[in-house]
PDB file of C-alpha atoms in Angstrom:
ATOM      1  CA  UNK A 237     -10.244 -74.984  -5.820  1.00  0.00           C
ATOM      2  CA  UNK A 238     -11.986 -75.846  -9.098  1.00  0.00           C
ATOM      3  CA  UNK A 239     -10.380 -74.023 -11.921  1.00  0.00           C
ATOM      4  CA  UNK A 240     -13.803 -73.662 -13.546  1.00  0.00           C
ATOM      5  CA  UNK A 241     -14.852 -71.447 -10.758  1.00  0.00           C
ATOM      6  CA  UNK A 242     -13.536 -68.142 -11.947  1.00  0.00           C
ATOM      7  CA  UNK A 243     -13.537 -65.488  -9.185  1.00  0.00           C
ATOM      8  CA  UNK A 244     -15.559 -62.523 -10.176  1.00  0.00           C
ATOM      9  CA  UNK A 245     -13.845 -59.180 -10.227  1.00  0.00           C
ATOM     10  CA  UNK A 246     -15.006 -55.653  -9.419  1.00  0.00           C
ATOM     11  CA  UNK A 247     -12.934 -54.165 -12.158  1.00  0.00           C
ATOM     12  CA  UNK A 248     -14.563 -53.021 -15.412  1.00  0.00           C
ATOM     13  CA  UNK A 249     -11.229 -52.549 -17.053  1.00  0.00           C
ATOM     14  CA  UNK A 250     -11.620 -53.172 -20.810  1.00  0.00           C
ATOM     15  CA  UNK A 251     -15.362 -52.551 -20.755  1.00  0.00           C
ATOM     16  CA  UNK A 252     -17.195 -49.856 -22.589  1.00  0.00           C
ATOM     17  CA  UNK A 253     -20.411 -48.400 -21.012  1.00  0.00           C
ATOM     18  CA  UNK A 254     -23.122 -46.273 -22.592  1.00  0.00           C
ATOM     19  CA  UNK A 255     -25.098 -44.197 -20.158  1.00  0.00           C
ATOM     20  CA  UNK A 256     -28.167 -42.450 -21.372  1.00  0.00           C
ATOM     21  CA  UNK A 257     -29.285 -39.355 -19.542  1.00  0.00           C
ATOM     22  CA  UNK A 258     -25.644 -38.801 -18.387  1.00  0.00           C
ATOM     23  CA  UNK A 259     -26.126 -35.145 -17.952  1.00  0.00           C
ATOM     24  CA  UNK A 260     -27.384 -33.116 -15.118  1.00  0.00           C
ATOM     25  CA  UNK A 261     -28.327 -29.493 -14.430  1.00  0.00           C
ATOM     26  CA  UNK A 262     -24.930 -27.531 -14.083  1.00  0.00           C
ATOM     27  CA  UNK A 263     -22.432 -29.390 -11.966  1.00  0.00           C
ATOM     28  CA  UNK A 264     -25.241 -31.179  -9.966  1.00  0.00           C
ATOM     29  CA  UNK A 265     -25.184 -34.926  -9.331  1.00  0.00           C
ATOM     30  CA  UNK A 266     -28.020 -36.604 -11.130  1.00  0.00           C
ATOM     31  CA  UNK A 267     -28.348 -40.414 -11.261  1.00  0.00           C
ATOM     32  CA  UNK A 268     -26.989 -40.573 -14.798  1.00  0.00           C
ATOM     33  CA  UNK A 269     -23.901 -38.533 -14.042  1.00  0.00           C
ATOM     34  CA  UNK A 270     -23.162 -40.513 -10.948  1.00  0.00           C
ATOM     35  CA  UNK A 271     -23.533 -43.769 -12.875  1.00  0.00           C
ATOM     36  CA  UNK A 272     -21.027 -42.579 -15.508  1.00  0.00           C
ATOM     37  CA  UNK A 273     -18.551 -41.565 -13.002  1.00  0.00           C
ATOM     38  CA  UNK A 274     -18.659 -44.718 -10.983  1.00  0.00           C
ATOM     39  CA  UNK A 275     -18.412 -46.871 -13.960  1.00  0.00           C
ATOM     40  CA  UNK A 276     -15.356 -44.989 -15.025  1.00  0.00           C
ATOM     41  CA  UNK A 277     -14.012 -45.297 -11.482  1.00  0.00           C
ATOM     42  CA  UNK A 278     -14.288 -49.063 -11.880  1.00  0.00           C
ATOM     43  CA  UNK A 279     -12.207 -48.951 -15.038  1.00  0.00           C
ATOM     44  CA  UNK A 280     -14.773 -48.652 -17.882  1.00  0.00           C
ATOM     45  CA  UNK A 281     -14.578 -46.228 -20.702  1.00  0.00           C
ATOM     46  CA  UNK A 282     -17.870 -44.293 -20.742  1.00  0.00           C
ATOM     47  CA  UNK A 283     -20.141 -42.827 -23.451  1.00  0.00           C
ATOM     48  CA  UNK A 284     -21.909 -39.992 -21.703  1.00  0.00           C
ATOM     49  CA  UNK A 285     -25.109 -39.624 -23.800  1.00  0.00           C
ATOM     50  CA  UNK A 286     -27.656 -36.935 -23.227  1.00  0.00           C
ATOM     51  CA  UNK A 287     -30.095 -34.900 -25.378  1.00  0.00           C
ATOM     52  CA  UNK A 288     -28.080 -31.774 -24.081  1.00  0.00           C
ATOM     53  CA  UNK A 289     -24.453 -32.039 -25.362  1.00  0.00           C
ATOM     54  CA  UNK A 290     -23.238 -29.353 -22.982  1.00  0.00           C
ATOM     55  CA  UNK A 291     -24.623 -31.278 -20.059  1.00  0.00           C
ATOM     56  CA  UNK A 292     -23.043 -34.541 -21.231  1.00  0.00           C
ATOM     57  CA  UNK A 293     -19.773 -32.756 -21.807  1.00  0.00           C
ATOM     58  CA  UNK A 294     -19.606 -31.606 -18.217  1.00  0.00           C
ATOM     59  CA  UNK A 295     -19.926 -35.224 -17.097  1.00  0.00           C
ATOM     60  CA  UNK A 296     -17.322 -36.395 -19.546  1.00  0.00           C
ATOM     61  CA  UNK A 297     -15.028 -33.671 -18.379  1.00  0.00           C
ATOM     62  CA  UNK A 298     -15.403 -34.660 -14.745  1.00  0.00           C
ATOM     63  CA  UNK A 299     -14.436 -38.194 -15.749  1.00  0.00           C
ATOM     64  CA  UNK A 300     -11.402 -37.303 -17.924  1.00  0.00           C
ATOM     65  CA  UNK A 301     -10.138 -34.798 -15.217  1.00  0.00           C
ATOM     66  CA  UNK A 302     -10.309 -37.412 -12.527  1.00  0.00           C
ATOM     67  CA  UNK A 303      -9.340 -40.662 -14.402  1.00  0.00           C
ATOM     68  CA  UNK A 304      -7.500 -39.491 -17.384  1.00  0.00           C
ATOM     69  CA  UNK A 305      -7.989 -38.646 -21.057  1.00  0.00           C
ATOM     70  CA  UNK A 306      -9.769 -40.996 -23.476  1.00  0.00           C
ATOM     71  CA  UNK A 307     -11.876 -42.415 -20.564  1.00  0.00           C
ATOM     72  CA  UNK A 308     -15.120 -40.663 -21.558  1.00  0.00           C
ATOM     73  CA  UNK A 309     -16.776 -39.189 -24.625  1.00  0.00           C
ATOM     74  CA  UNK A 310     -19.849 -36.887 -24.643  1.00  0.00           C
ATOM     75  CA  UNK A 311     -22.335 -37.550 -27.294  1.00  0.00           C
ATOM     76  CA  UNK A 312     -25.702 -35.835 -28.058  1.00  0.00           C
ATOM     77  CA  UNK A 313     -28.352 -38.323 -28.361  1.00  0.00           C
ATOM     78  CA  UNK A 314     -32.273 -38.250 -28.367  1.00  0.00           C
ATOM     79  CA  UNK A 315     -32.901 -41.648 -26.686  1.00  0.00           C
ATOM     80  CA  UNK A 316     -36.463 -41.701 -28.145  1.00  0.00           C
ATOM     81  CA  UNK A 317     -35.027 -41.598 -31.762  1.00  0.00           C
ATOM     82  CA  UNK A 318     -33.988 -44.770 -33.450  1.00  0.00           C
ATOM     83  CA  UNK A 319     -31.725 -42.883 -35.928  1.00  0.00           C
ATOM     84  CA  UNK A 320     -30.143 -40.860 -33.086  1.00  0.00           C
ATOM     85  CA  UNK A 321     -29.528 -44.037 -31.073  1.00  0.00           C
ATOM     86  CA  UNK A 322     -28.068 -45.763 -34.027  1.00  0.00           C
ATOM     87  CA  UNK A 323     -25.662 -42.894 -34.595  1.00  0.00           C
ATOM     88  CA  UNK A 324     -24.617 -43.052 -31.004  1.00  0.00           C
ATOM     89  CA  UNK A 325     -23.825 -46.750 -31.315  1.00  0.00           C
ATOM     90  CA  UNK A 326     -21.728 -46.075 -34.409  1.00  0.00           C
ATOM     91  CA  UNK A 327     -19.874 -43.298 -32.657  1.00  0.00           C
ATOM     92  CA  UNK A 328     -19.181 -45.621 -29.742  1.00  0.00           C
ATOM     93  CA  UNK A 329     -17.727 -48.279 -32.022  1.00  0.00           C
ATOM     94  CA  UNK A 330     -15.605 -45.676 -33.766  1.00  0.00           C
ATOM     95  CA  UNK A 331     -14.220 -44.449 -30.472  1.00  0.00           C
ATOM     96  CA  UNK A 332     -13.982 -47.554 -28.318  1.00  0.00           C
ATOM     97  CA  UNK A 333     -14.667 -50.495 -30.639  1.00  0.00           C
ATOM     98  CA  UNK A 334     -17.298 -52.295 -28.545  1.00  0.00           C
ATOM     99  CA  UNK A 335     -20.230 -51.960 -26.177  1.00  0.00           C
ATOM    100  CA  UNK A 336     -20.417 -54.040 -22.931  1.00  0.00           C
ATOM    101  CA  UNK A 337     -22.770 -52.063 -20.687  1.00  0.00           C
ATOM    102  CA  UNK A 338     -25.909 -49.999 -21.259  1.00  0.00           C
ATOM    103  CA  UNK A 339     -27.476 -48.028 -18.465  1.00  0.00           C
ATOM    104  CA  UNK A 340     -30.851 -46.551 -19.300  1.00  0.00           C
ATOM    105  CA  UNK A 341     -31.363 -43.477 -17.038  1.00  0.00           C
ATOM    106  CA  UNK A 342     -33.439 -41.105 -19.338  1.00  0.00           C
ATOM    107  CA  UNK A 343     -36.730 -40.260 -17.592  1.00  0.00           C
ATOM    108  CA  UNK A 344     -39.067 -37.360 -16.775  1.00  0.00           C
ATOM    109  CA  UNK A 345     -41.814 -36.656 -14.324  1.00  0.00           C
ATOM    110  CA  UNK A 346     -44.003 -36.342 -17.203  1.00  0.00           C
ATOM    111  CA  UNK A 347     -47.811 -35.622 -17.665  1.00  0.00           C
ATOM    112  CA  UNK A 348     -49.762 -34.484 -14.611  1.00  0.00           C
ATOM    113  CA  UNK A 349     -53.285 -35.496 -13.659  1.00  0.00           C
ATOM    114  CA  UNK A 350     -55.423 -38.613 -13.238  1.00  0.00           C
ATOM    115  CA  UNK A 351     -57.185 -40.752 -15.723  1.00  0.00           C
ATOM    116  CA  UNK A 352     -59.835 -38.134 -15.734  1.00  0.00           C
ATOM    117  CA  UNK A 353     -57.704 -35.114 -16.307  1.00  0.00           C
ATOM    118  CA  UNK A 354     -54.457 -36.194 -17.980  1.00  0.00           C
ATOM    119  CA  UNK A 355     -53.559 -34.869 -21.484  1.00  0.00           C
ATOM    120  CA  UNK A 356     -53.210 -37.907 -23.703  1.00  0.00           C
ATOM    121  CA  UNK A 357     -50.715 -36.095 -25.840  1.00  0.00           C
ATOM    122  CA  UNK A 358     -48.559 -35.522 -22.845  1.00  0.00           C
ATOM    123  CA  UNK A 359     -49.212 -39.038 -21.667  1.00  0.00           C
ATOM    124  CA  UNK A 360     -47.893 -40.451 -24.962  1.00  0.00           C
ATOM    125  CA  UNK A 361     -44.849 -38.264 -24.685  1.00  0.00           C
ATOM    126  CA  UNK A 362     -44.120 -39.327 -21.140  1.00  0.00           C
ATOM    127  CA  UNK A 363     -44.438 -43.114 -22.014  1.00  0.00           C
ATOM    128  CA  UNK A 364     -42.163 -42.525 -25.057  1.00  0.00           C
ATOM    129  CA  UNK A 365     -39.437 -40.913 -23.002  1.00  0.00           C
ATOM    130  CA  UNK A 366     -39.702 -43.102 -19.801  1.00  0.00           C
ATOM    131  CA  UNK A 367     -40.283 -46.494 -21.513  1.00  0.00           C
ATOM    132  CA  UNK A 368     -39.806 -46.168 -25.278  1.00  0.00           C
ATOM    133  CA  UNK A 369     -36.242 -44.705 -24.832  1.00  0.00           C
ATOM    134  CA  UNK A 370     -35.088 -47.880 -23.177  1.00  0.00           C
ATOM    135  CA  UNK A 371     -36.283 -50.004 -26.107  1.00  0.00           C
ATOM    136  CA  UNK A 372     -34.744 -47.661 -28.590  1.00  0.00           C
ATOM    137  CA  UNK A 373     -31.461 -47.664 -26.850  1.00  0.00           C
ATOM    138  CA  UNK A 374     -31.426 -51.394 -26.323  1.00  0.00           C
ATOM    139  CA  UNK A 375     -32.328 -52.034 -30.086  1.00  0.00           C
ATOM    140  CA  UNK A 376     -29.148 -49.985 -30.963  1.00  0.00           C
ATOM    141  CA  UNK A 377     -26.832 -51.595 -28.503  1.00  0.00           C
ATOM    142  CA  UNK A 378     -27.954 -55.281 -28.016  1.00  0.00           C
ATOM    143  CA  UNK A 379     -26.703 -56.487 -31.491  1.00  0.00           C
ATOM    144  CA  UNK A 380     -23.264 -54.929 -30.682  1.00  0.00           C
ATOM    145  CA  UNK A 381     -23.194 -56.564 -27.316  1.00  0.00           C
ATOM    146  CA  UNK A 382     -24.001 -59.952 -28.802  1.00  0.00           C
ATOM    147  CA  UNK A 383     -20.858 -59.881 -30.907  1.00  0.00           C
ATOM    148  CA  UNK A 384     -18.614 -59.880 -27.828  1.00  0.00           C
ATOM    149  CA  UNK A 385     -16.783 -63.071 -26.908  1.00  0.00           C
ATOM    150  CA  UNK A 386     -17.311 -65.121 -23.722  1.00  0.00           C
ATOM    151  CA  UNK A 387     -20.111 -66.434 -21.766  1.00  0.00           C
ATOM    152  CA  UNK A 388     -21.175 -63.024 -20.513  1.00  0.00           C
ATOM    153  CA  UNK A 389     -21.459 -60.568 -23.407  1.00  0.00           C
ATOM    154  CA  UNK A 390     -23.322 -57.610 -22.065  1.00  0.00           C
ATOM    155  CA  UNK A 391     -25.220 -55.997 -19.262  1.00  0.00           C
ATOM    156  CA  UNK A 392     -28.252 -53.626 -19.415  1.00  0.00           C
ATOM    157  CA  UNK A 393     -29.378 -51.753 -16.312  1.00  0.00           C
ATOM    158  CA  UNK A 394     -32.711 -49.932 -16.430  1.00  0.00           C
ATOM    159  CA  UNK A 395     -33.628 -47.169 -13.956  1.00  0.00           C
ATOM    160  CA  UNK A 396     -37.256 -47.365 -12.658  1.00  0.00           C
ATOM    161  CA  UNK A 397     -38.476 -46.149  -9.303  1.00  0.00           C
ATOM    162  CA  UNK A 398     -40.119 -47.401  -6.126  1.00  0.00           C
ATOM    163  CA  UNK A 399     -43.167 -45.606  -7.608  1.00  0.00           C
ATOM    164  CA  UNK A 400     -43.083 -48.403 -10.195  1.00  0.00           C
ATOM    165  CA  UNK A 401     -43.428 -51.018  -7.384  1.00  0.00           C
ATOM    166  CA  UNK A 402     -45.869 -49.287  -5.093  1.00  0.00           C
ATOM    167  CA  UNK A 403     -47.803 -46.955  -7.251  1.00  0.00           C
ATOM    168  CA  UNK A 404     -48.259 -43.421  -6.172  1.00  0.00           C
ATOM    169  CA  UNK A 405     -49.813 -40.008  -6.340  1.00  0.00           C
ATOM    170  CA  UNK A 406     -50.667 -37.334  -7.439  1.00  0.00           C
ATOM    171  CA  UNK A 407     -50.250 -38.221 -11.100  1.00  0.00           C
ATOM    172  CA  UNK A 408     -50.960 -41.267 -13.114  1.00  0.00           C
ATOM    173  CA  UNK A 409     -48.220 -41.261 -15.690  1.00  0.00           C
ATOM    174  CA  UNK A 410     -45.165 -41.425 -13.488  1.00  0.00           C
ATOM    175  CA  UNK A 411     -45.919 -44.683 -11.518  1.00  0.00           C
ATOM    176  CA  UNK A 412     -47.488 -46.198 -14.544  1.00  0.00           C
ATOM    177  CA  UNK A 413     -44.394 -45.726 -16.757  1.00  0.00           C
ATOM    178  CA  UNK A 414     -42.014 -46.694 -14.001  1.00  0.00           C
ATOM    179  CA  UNK A 415     -44.029 -49.931 -13.415  1.00  0.00           C
ATOM    180  CA  UNK A 416     -43.752 -50.680 -17.140  1.00  0.00           C
ATOM    181  CA  UNK A 417     -39.962 -50.545 -16.887  1.00  0.00           C
ATOM    182  CA  UNK A 418     -40.134 -53.248 -14.227  1.00  0.00           C
ATOM    183  CA  UNK A 419     -41.738 -55.673 -16.552  1.00  0.00           C
ATOM    184  CA  UNK A 420     -39.894 -54.439 -19.529  1.00  0.00           C
ATOM    185  CA  UNK A 421     -36.799 -55.463 -17.673  1.00  0.00           C
ATOM    186  CA  UNK A 422     -38.065 -58.974 -16.870  1.00  0.00           C
ATOM    187  CA  UNK A 423     -39.084 -59.577 -20.425  1.00  0.00           C
ATOM    188  CA  UNK A 424     -35.860 -58.349 -21.793  1.00  0.00           C
ATOM    189  CA  UNK A 425     -34.005 -60.691 -19.392  1.00  0.00           C
ATOM    190  CA  UNK A 426     -35.842 -63.624 -20.857  1.00  0.00           C
ATOM    191  CA  UNK A 427     -35.463 -62.411 -24.417  1.00  0.00           C
ATOM    192  CA  UNK A 428     -31.696 -61.747 -24.289  1.00  0.00           C
ATOM    193  CA  UNK A 429     -30.377 -64.445 -21.830  1.00  0.00           C
ATOM    194  CA  UNK A 430     -29.495 -66.745 -24.848  1.00  0.00           C
ATOM    195  CA  UNK A 431     -27.300 -64.024 -26.185  1.00  0.00           C
ATOM    196  CA  UNK A 432     -25.401 -63.782 -22.834  1.00  0.00           C
ATOM    197  CA  UNK A 433     -26.809 -60.430 -22.082  1.00  0.00           C
ATOM    198  CA  UNK A 434     -27.998 -59.740 -18.649  1.00  0.00           C
ATOM    199  CA  UNK A 435     -30.796 -57.142 -18.007  1.00  0.00           C
ATOM    200  CA  UNK A 436     -31.586 -55.861 -14.563  1.00  0.00           C
ATOM    201  CA  UNK A 437     -33.473 -52.921 -12.895  1.00  0.00           C
ATOM    202  CA  UNK A 438     -32.691 -50.438 -10.103  1.00  0.00           C
ATOM    203  CA  UNK A 439     -35.655 -48.733  -8.354  1.00  0.00           C
ATOM    204  CA  UNK A 440     -34.490 -45.550  -6.533  1.00  0.00           C
ATOM    205  CA  UNK A 441     -36.452 -44.410  -3.620  1.00  0.00           C
ATOM    206  CA  UNK A 442     -36.318 -40.878  -2.141  1.00  0.00           C
ATOM    207  CA  UNK A 443     -33.101 -39.581  -3.624  1.00  0.00           C
ATOM    208  CA  UNK A 444     -32.428 -35.926  -4.071  1.00  0.00           C
ATOM    209  CA  UNK A 445     -31.116 -35.025  -7.617  1.00  0.00           C
ATOM    210  CA  UNK A 446     -31.072 -31.779  -9.667  1.00  0.00           C
ATOM    211  CA  UNK A 447     -34.485 -32.989 -11.166  1.00  0.00           C
ATOM    212  CA  UNK A 448     -36.007 -32.120  -7.819  1.00  0.00           C
ATOM    213  CA  UNK A 449     -35.259 -28.458  -8.368  1.00  0.00           C
ATOM    214  CA  UNK A 450     -35.575 -28.284 -12.157  1.00  0.00           C
ATOM    215  CA  UNK A 451     -38.265 -25.823 -13.531  1.00  0.00           C
ATOM    216  CA  UNK A 452     -39.470 -28.585 -15.805  1.00  0.00           C
ATOM    217  CA  UNK A 453     -40.379 -30.768 -12.836  1.00  0.00           C
ATOM    218  CA  UNK A 454     -42.517 -28.096 -11.121  1.00  0.00           C
ATOM    219  CA  UNK A 455     -41.799 -25.826  -8.228  1.00  0.00           C
ATOM    220  CA  UNK A 456     -38.508 -26.388  -6.355  1.00  0.00           C
ATOM    221  CA  UNK A 457     -38.794 -28.803  -3.517  1.00  0.00           C
ATOM    222  CA  UNK A 458     -39.029 -27.063  -0.112  1.00  0.00           C
ATOM    223  CA  UNK A 459     -36.973 -28.150   2.996  1.00  0.00           C
ATOM    224  CA  UNK A 460     -40.270 -29.223   4.557  1.00  0.00           C
ATOM    225  CA  UNK A 461     -41.025 -31.456   1.549  1.00  0.00           C
ATOM    226  CA  UNK A 462     -37.595 -33.018   1.697  1.00  0.00           C
ATOM    227  CA  UNK A 463     -38.153 -33.917   5.369  1.00  0.00           C
ATOM    228  CA  UNK A 464     -41.486 -35.606   4.446  1.00  0.00           C
ATOM    229  CA  UNK A 465     -39.812 -37.535   1.775  1.00  0.00           C
ATOM    230  CA  UNK A 466     -37.084 -38.680   4.149  1.00  0.00           C
ATOM    231  CA  UNK A 467     -39.789 -40.069   6.502  1.00  0.00           C
ATOM    232  CA  UNK A 468     -41.110 -42.248   3.704  1.00  0.00           C
ATOM    233  CA  UNK A 469     -38.211 -44.771   4.507  1.00  0.00           C
ATOM    234  CA  UNK A 470     -37.264 -46.899   7.325  1.00  0.00           C
ATOM    235  CA  UNK A 471     -33.831 -45.285   7.580  1.00  0.00           C
ATOM    236  CA  UNK A 472     -35.415 -41.802   7.560  1.00  0.00           C
ATOM    237  CA  UNK A 473     -32.722 -40.545   5.324  1.00  0.00           C
ATOM    238  CA  UNK A 474     -32.454 -39.113   1.846  1.00  0.00           C
ATOM    239  CA  UNK A 475     -30.393 -40.823  -0.798  1.00  0.00           C
ATOM    240  CA  UNK A 476     -28.459 -39.166  -3.685  1.00  0.00           C
ATOM    241  CA  UNK A 477     -27.070 -40.202  -7.110  1.00  0.00           C
ATOM    242  CA  UNK A 478     -24.140 -42.128  -5.591  1.00  0.00           C
ATOM    243  CA  UNK A 479     -26.332 -44.424  -3.760  1.00  0.00           C
ATOM    244  CA  UNK A 480     -28.140 -45.226  -7.090  1.00  0.00           C
ATOM    245  CA  UNK A 481     -25.007 -45.435  -9.048  1.00  0.00           C
ATOM    246  CA  UNK A 482     -23.342 -47.875  -6.665  1.00  0.00           C
ATOM    247  CA  UNK A 483     -26.194 -50.281  -7.259  1.00  0.00           C
ATOM    248  CA  UNK A 484     -25.986 -49.848 -11.033  1.00  0.00           C
ATOM    249  CA  UNK A 485     -22.254 -50.473 -10.978  1.00  0.00           C
ATOM    250  CA  UNK A 486     -22.802 -53.654  -9.080  1.00  0.00           C
ATOM    251  CA  UNK A 487     -25.371 -54.946 -11.466  1.00  0.00           C
ATOM    252  CA  UNK A 488     -23.314 -53.887 -14.482  1.00  0.00           C
ATOM    253  CA  UNK A 489     -20.292 -55.867 -13.426  1.00  0.00           C
ATOM    254  CA  UNK A 490     -19.057 -59.372 -12.993  1.00  0.00           C
ATOM    255  CA  UNK A 491     -20.031 -59.617  -9.294  1.00  0.00           C
ATOM    256  CA  UNK A 492     -23.666 -59.820 -10.582  1.00  0.00           C
ATOM    257  CA  UNK A 493     -22.834 -62.227 -13.455  1.00  0.00           C
ATOM    258  CA  UNK A 494     -25.416 -64.797 -12.109  1.00  0.00           C
ATOM    259  CA  UNK A 495     -28.238 -62.175 -11.844  1.00  0.00           C
ATOM    260  CA  UNK A 496     -30.645 -61.195 -14.529  1.00  0.00           C
ATOM    261  CA  UNK A 497     -34.297 -60.005 -14.345  1.00  0.00           C
ATOM    262  CA  UNK A 498     -33.540 -58.561 -10.878  1.00  0.00           C
ATOM    263  CA  UNK A 499     -35.606 -55.585  -9.683  1.00  0.00           C
ATOM    264  CA  UNK A 500     -33.394 -53.907  -6.937  1.00  0.00           C
ATOM    265  CA  UNK A 501     -34.931 -51.237  -4.724  1.00  0.00           C
ATOM    266  CA  UNK A 502     -32.463 -48.674  -3.502  1.00  0.00           C
ATOM    267  CA  UNK A 503     -34.657 -46.915  -1.092  1.00  0.00           C
ATOM    268  CA  UNK A 504     -33.647 -46.998   2.564  1.00  0.00           C
ATOM    269  CA  UNK A 505     -36.381 -49.521   3.133  1.00  0.00           C
ATOM    270  CA  UNK A 506     -39.321 -47.573   1.623  1.00  0.00           C
ATOM    271  CA  UNK A 507     -40.813 -50.525  -0.170  1.00  0.00           C
ATOM    272  CA  UNK A 508     -41.008 -52.574   2.981  1.00  0.00           C
ATOM    273  CA  UNK A 509     -42.085 -49.818   5.304  1.00  0.00           C
ATOM    274  CA  UNK A 510     -45.349 -50.515   7.070  1.00  0.00           C
ATOM    275  CA  UNK A 511     -45.393 -48.125   9.930  1.00  0.00           C
ATOM    276  CA  UNK A 512     -48.353 -45.763   9.981  1.00  0.00           C
ATOM    277  CA  UNK A 513     -46.004 -42.684  10.168  1.00  0.00           C
ATOM    278  CA  UNK A 514     -44.678 -43.536   6.684  1.00  0.00           C
ATOM    279  CA  UNK A 515     -46.758 -41.801   3.956  1.00  0.00           C
ATOM    280  CA  UNK A 516     -47.412 -43.622   0.732  1.00  0.00           C
ATOM    281  CA  UNK A 517     -44.683 -43.376  -1.856  1.00  0.00           C
ATOM    282  CA  UNK A 518     -45.536 -40.990  -4.607  1.00  0.00           C
ATOM    283  CA  UNK A 519     -43.824 -39.665  -7.788  1.00  0.00           C
ATOM    284  CA  UNK A 520     -40.713 -37.497  -7.962  1.00  0.00           C
ATOM    285  CA  UNK A 521     -38.203 -40.344  -7.082  1.00  0.00           C
TER     286      UNK A 521
END
């Protein structure tokens, strides 16, 4: 066997991961919380960043309880603020000495309405949170990743949605912002390849997370609505945060070392469903 062909490992031992939006309502399993836990399970030390420190602390406590002390740190961070993101990066270096992985999870359903009815102030806020936050967090973390030694110096995984691939209704903001993340990922992959930093994207489909029952996201989802969502996929099932996080963990690690600019649907086949009994994919994924 050629000694130059180094076998990839699933372990993230020695790596430090920053997960934005790592909190979730109560002890619920959101995408960010699931990502933080699975990265820790693979051996990474994890910065659990969230605008709500109590929520981030719950996630960090889950990690340290299961995997041991000093494996996670909760940090309050407004991912849309350059100063807040810079402070987060500084705290990460102080605690763990490096940054290897950035997972951009922060996102909201955002402004409601069509081009005729949407509030432009709410539109701007939604784009800032869903798209701008990923730029802000990357701006803080990329220079630190670039200092790492070796051929592969860093990995960024952005969370979009199948709505960013297929569009959706009823509102304009959500699918537009999620589509922007897709091309943001491709552009970043080109920009940072020379620095040894890979940038990929996961597009979740009909996953059920605490966001689905959050008062800020509208009325709680009814059992009937959940059944409709299940039928939007070929497998006729509903995913959860673990399904999304497993894809993120793969893209973040060495097994995906030859992958960058990849847009990976995790959707039970929703993006390739063509049957007439499969409704169009909308927002809320």
